[in-house]
Amino acid sequence: MVRLNISLIVEKDENRKPLKEAVVELLELSMHEKGCIDYDLYGSLINDDRMLIYETWEDKAALKAHIQSEHFKRLVPRIQELSTMTLEEFDF
């Protein structure tokens, strides 16, 4: 399995709502993809400028198919415009 932890930092207040909308759309479309085990969004209780996308994929092939999807190619660049993104990937 492959786990991705994507940290998002929202630097401008006006970006928070459109960022959340883009992430929720990505989540809703992605969690129905073949090989997606878990896909969720978390927010900090202390810092409202912090979000975490938590994904688990069956294998690298499923993750690769996800990265090639239309919604990924459309939404991830938008998410990157609205936040500072950091990615951690773990195989287990």
Coordinates of N, CA, C and O in Angstrom, one line a residue:
M1 N 0.8 -1.2 0.0 CA 0.0 0.0 0.0 C 0.9 1.2 0.0 O 2.0 1.2 0.4
V2 N 0.3 2.3 -0.5 CA 1.0 3.6 -0.5 C 0.1 4.6 0.3 O -1.1 4.7 0.0
R3 N 0.8 5.4 1.2 CA 0.1 6.4 1.9 C 0.7 7.7 1.5 O 1.9 7.9 1.5
L4 N -0.2 8.7 1.3 CA 0.3 10.1 1.1 C -0.3 11.0 2.1 O -1.5 10.9 2.4
N5 N 0.6 11.8 2.7 CA 0.2 12.9 3.6 C 0.5 14.2 2.9 O 1.7 14.5 2.7
I6 N -0.5 15.0 2.6 CA -0.3 16.2 1.9 C -0.7 17.4 2.8 O -1.9 17.5 3.2
S7 N 0.3 18.1 3.2 CA 0.1 19.2 4.1 C -0.2 20.5 3.3 O 0.5 20.8 2.3
L8 N -1.2 21.2 3.7 CA -1.6 22.5 3.0 C -1.5 23.6 4.0 O -2.1 23.5 5.1
I9 N -0.9 24.7 3.6 CA -0.9 25.9 4.4 C -1.5 27.0 3.6 O -1.0 27.3 2.5
V10 N -2.6 27.6 4.1 CA -3.3 28.7 3.5 C -2.7 30.0 4.0 O -2.9 30.3 5.2
E11 N -2.1 30.8 3.1 CA -1.4 32.0 3.5 C -2.3 33.2 3.5 O -2.1 34.2 4.1
K12 N -3.4 33.1 2.7 CA -4.3 34.3 2.5 C -5.7 33.8 2.9 O -6.2 32.8 2.4
D13 N -6.4 34.6 3.8 CA -7.7 34.2 4.3 C -8.7 34.0 3.1 O -9.5 33.1 3.2
E14 N -8.6 34.8 2.1 CA -9.5 34.7 0.9 C -9.3 33.4 0.1 O -10.2 33.0 -0.7
N15 N -8.2 32.7 0.4 CA -8.0 31.4 -0.3 C -8.6 30.2 0.4 O -8.7 29.2 -0.2
R16 N -9.0 30.4 1.6 CA -9.4 29.3 2.4 C -10.6 28.6 1.8 O -10.7 27.4 1.7
K17 N -11.7 29.4 1.5 CA -12.9 28.8 1.0 C -12.7 28.1 -0.4 O -13.1 26.9 -0.5
P18 N -12.1 28.8 -1.3 CA -11.9 28.1 -2.6 C -11.0 26.9 -2.5 O -11.1 25.9 -3.3
L19 N -10.0 27.0 -1.6 CA -9.1 25.8 -1.4 C -9.9 24.6 -0.9 O -9.8 23.5 -1.4
K20 N -10.7 24.8 0.1 CA -11.5 23.8 0.7 C -12.5 23.2 -0.4 O -12.6 22.0 -0.5
E21 N -13.1 24.0 -1.2 CA -14.0 23.6 -2.2 C -13.2 22.7 -3.2 O -13.7 21.6 -3.7
A22 N -12.0 23.1 -3.6 CA -11.2 22.3 -4.6 C -10.8 21.0 -4.0 O -10.9 19.9 -4.7
V23 N -10.4 21.0 -2.7 CA -10.0 19.8 -2.1 C -11.1 18.8 -1.9 O -11.0 17.6 -2.1
V24 N -12.3 19.3 -1.5 CA -13.5 18.5 -1.3 C -13.9 17.9 -2.7 O -14.2 16.7 -2.7
E25 N -13.8 18.6 -3.7 CA -14.2 18.1 -5.1 C -13.2 17.0 -5.4 O -13.6 15.9 -5.9
L26 N -11.9 17.2 -5.2 CA -10.9 16.2 -5.5 C -11.1 14.9 -4.6 O -11.1 13.8 -5.1
L27 N -11.4 15.1 -3.4 CA -11.7 14.0 -2.5 C -12.9 13.2 -3.0 O -12.8 12.0 -3.1
E28 N -14.0 13.9 -3.3 CA -15.2 13.2 -3.7 C -15.0 12.4 -5.0 O -15.6 11.3 -5.1
L29 N -14.3 12.9 -5.9 CA -14.0 12.2 -7.1 C -13.0 11.1 -7.0 O -13.1 10.0 -7.5
S30 N -12.0 11.3 -6.2 CA -10.9 10.4 -6.0 C -11.2 9.1 -5.2 O -10.8 8.0 -5.5
M31 N -12.1 9.3 -4.2 CA -12.4 8.2 -3.3 C -13.2 7.1 -4.0 O -13.3 6.0 -3.5
H32 N -13.7 7.3 -5.2 CA -14.4 6.3 -6.0 C -13.5 5.6 -7.0 O -14.0 4.7 -7.7
E33 N -12.2 6.0 -7.1 CA -11.3 5.4 -8.0 C -10.9 4.0 -7.6 O -10.8 3.7 -6.4
K34 N -10.6 3.2 -8.6 CA -10.2 1.8 -8.3 C -8.8 1.9 -7.5 O -7.9 2.7 -7.9
G35 N -8.7 1.2 -6.4 CA -7.5 1.1 -5.7 C -7.4 2.2 -4.6 O -6.5 2.2 -3.8
C36 N -8.4 3.0 -4.4 CA -8.4 4.0 -3.4 C -9.0 3.4 -2.1 O -10.1 2.9 -2.1
I37 N -8.2 3.3 -1.1 CA -8.6 2.7 0.2 C -9.1 3.8 1.1 O -10.1 3.6 1.8
D38 N -8.5 5.0 1.2 CA -8.9 6.0 2.0 C -8.5 7.4 1.4 O -7.4 7.5 0.8
Y39 N -9.3 8.4 1.6 CA -9.0 9.7 1.0 C -9.8 10.7 1.9 O -11.0 10.7 1.9
D40 N -9.1 11.5 2.7 CA -9.8 12.3 3.6 C -9.1 13.7 3.8 O -7.9 13.8 3.5
L41 N -9.8 14.6 4.3 CA -9.3 16.0 4.6 C -9.5 16.3 6.1 O -10.5 16.0 6.7
Y42 N -8.4 16.8 6.7 CA -8.4 17.1 8.1 C -8.0 18.6 8.2 O -7.2 19.1 7.5
G43 N -8.5 19.2 9.3 CA -8.2 20.6 9.6 C -7.7 20.7 11.0 O -8.1 20.0 11.9
S44 N -6.8 21.6 11.2 CA -6.2 21.9 12.6 C -7.3 22.5 13.4 O -8.0 23.4 13.0
L45 N -7.3 22.1 14.7 CA -8.2 22.8 15.7 C -7.6 24.1 16.2 O -8.3 24.9 16.8
I46 N -6.3 24.2 16.0 CA -5.5 25.3 16.6 C -5.2 26.4 15.5 O -5.3 27.6 15.7
N47 N -4.8 25.9 14.3 CA -4.4 26.8 13.3 C -5.3 26.6 12.1 O -5.2 25.6 11.4
D48 N -6.2 27.6 11.8 CA -7.2 27.4 10.8 C -6.6 27.6 9.4 O -7.3 27.5 8.4
D49 N -5.3 27.9 9.3 CA -4.6 28.0 8.0 C -4.0 26.6 7.6 O -3.3 26.6 6.6
R50 N -4.2 25.6 8.4 CA -3.6 24.3 8.1 C -4.6 23.2 7.8 O -5.6 23.1 8.4
M51 N -4.3 22.4 6.7 CA -5.1 21.3 6.3 C -4.2 20.1 6.0 O -3.1 20.3 5.6
L52 N -4.8 18.9 6.1 CA -4.0 17.7 5.7 C -4.9 16.8 4.9 O -6.0 16.5 5.3
I53 N -4.4 16.4 3.7 CA -5.1 15.4 2.9 C -4.4 14.1 3.2 O -3.1 14.0 3.2
Y54 N -5.1 13.1 3.5 CA -4.6 11.8 3.9 C -5.2 10.8 2.9 O -6.4 10.6 2.8
E55 N -4.3 10.2 2.2 CA -4.7 9.2 1.1 C -4.0 7.9 1.4 O -2.8 7.8 1.7
T56 N -4.7 6.8 1.1 CA -4.1 5.5 1.1 C -4.6 4.8 -0.2 O -5.8 4.7 -0.5
W57 N -3.6 4.2 -0.9 CA -3.8 3.6 -2.2 C -3.4 2.1 -2.1 O -2.4 1.8 -1.4
E58 N -4.1 1.3 -2.9 CA -3.8 -0.1 -2.9 C -2.3 -0.4 -3.3 O -1.7 -1.3 -2.7
D59 N -1.9 0.3 -4.3 CA -0.5 0.1 -4.8 C -0.1 1.3 -5.7 O -0.9 2.2 -5.9
K60 N 1.2 1.2 -6.1 CA 1.7 2.3 -7.0 C 0.9 2.5 -8.3 O 0.7 3.6 -8.8
A61 N 0.4 1.4 -8.8 CA -0.3 1.5 -10.1 C -1.6 2.3 -9.9 O -2.0 3.1 -10.7
A62 N -2.3 2.0 -8.8 CA -3.5 2.8 -8.5 C -3.2 4.3 -8.3 O -4.0 5.1 -8.8
L63 N -2.2 4.6 -7.6 CA -1.8 6.0 -7.4 C -1.4 6.6 -8.7 O -1.8 7.7 -9.0
K64 N -0.7 5.9 -9.6 CA -0.3 6.4 -10.9 C -1.6 6.7 -11.7 O -1.7 7.8 -12.4
A65 N -2.6 5.8 -11.7 CA -3.8 6.1 -12.4 C -4.5 7.3 -11.9 O -5.1 8.1 -12.6
H66 N -4.5 7.5 -10.6 CA -5.1 8.7 -9.9 C -4.4 10.0 -10.4 O -5.1 10.9 -10.8
I67 N -3.1 9.9 -10.5 CA -2.3 11.1 -10.9 C -2.6 11.5 -12.4 O -2.6 12.6 -12.8
Q68 N -3.0 10.5 -13.2 CA -3.3 10.7 -14.6 C -4.8 11.1 -14.8 O -5.1 11.3 -16.0
S69 N -5.6 11.1 -13.8 CA -7.0 11.4 -14.0 C -7.2 12.8 -14.3 O -6.4 13.7 -14.0
E70 N -8.4 13.1 -15.0 CA -8.7 14.4 -15.4 C -8.9 15.3 -14.2 O -8.4 16.5 -14.2
H71 N -9.6 14.8 -13.2 CA -9.8 15.7 -12.0 C -8.5 16.0 -11.2 O -8.4 17.1 -10.7
F72 N -7.6 15.1 -11.2 CA -6.3 15.4 -10.5 C -5.6 16.5 -11.3 O -5.1 17.5 -10.7
K73 N -5.5 16.3 -12.6 CA -4.8 17.3 -13.5 C -5.4 18.7 -13.4 O -4.8 19.7 -13.6
R74 N -6.7 18.7 -13.2 CA -7.5 20.0 -13.1 C -7.4 20.6 -11.8 O -7.2 21.8 -11.6
L75 N -7.5 19.8 -10.7 CA -7.7 20.4 -9.4 C -6.4 20.6 -8.6 O -6.3 21.5 -7.8
V76 N -5.4 19.7 -8.8 CA -4.2 19.9 -8.0 C -3.4 21.2 -8.4 O -3.0 21.9 -7.4
P77 N -3.3 21.6 -9.6 CA -2.7 22.9 -9.9 C -3.5 24.0 -9.2 O -2.8 25.0 -8.7
R78 N -4.8 23.9 -9.1 CA -5.6 25.0 -8.4 C -5.3 25.0 -6.9 O -5.1 26.0 -6.3
I79 N -5.2 23.8 -6.3 CA -4.8 23.7 -4.9 C -3.5 24.3 -4.7 O -3.3 25.0 -3.7
Q80 N -2.5 24.0 -5.6 CA -1.2 24.6 -5.4 C -1.2 26.1 -5.5 O -0.3 26.7 -4.9
E81 N -2.1 26.6 -6.3 CA -2.2 28.1 -6.4 C -2.7 28.7 -5.2 O -2.3 29.9 -4.8
L82 N -3.5 28.0 -4.4 CA -4.2 28.6 -3.3 C -3.5 28.3 -1.9 O -3.9 28.8 -0.9
S83 N -2.4 27.4 -2.0 CA -1.8 27.0 -0.7 C -0.3 26.7 -1.0 O 0.1 26.5 -2.1
T84 N 0.4 26.5 0.1 CA 1.7 25.9 0.0 C 1.5 24.4 0.4 O 1.0 24.1 1.4
M85 N 2.0 23.5 -0.5 CA 1.8 22.1 -0.4 C 3.1 21.4 -0.1 O 4.1 21.6 -0.8
T86 N 3.0 20.4 0.8 CA 4.1 19.6 1.1 C 3.6 18.1 1.1 O 2.6 17.8 1.6
L87 N 4.4 17.2 0.4 CA 3.9 15.8 0.2 C 4.9 14.9 0.9 O 6.1 15.0 0.7
E88 N 4.4 13.9 1.6 CA 5.1 12.8 2.2 C 4.5 11.5 1.6 O 3.3 11.4 1.7
E89 N 5.3 10.6 1.2 CA 4.8 9.3 0.6 C 5.5 8.2 1.4 O 6.7 8.2 1.7
F90 N 4.6 7.2 1.8 CA 5.1 6.1 2.6 C 4.6 4.8 1.9 O 3.4 4.7 1.5
D91 N 5.5 3.8 1.8 CA 5.1 2.5 1.3 C 5.0 1.6 2.5 O 5.9 1.6 3.4
F92 N 4.0 0.7 2.5 CA 3.9 -0.2 3.6 C 3.1 -1.4 3.2 O 2.5 -1.5 2.1

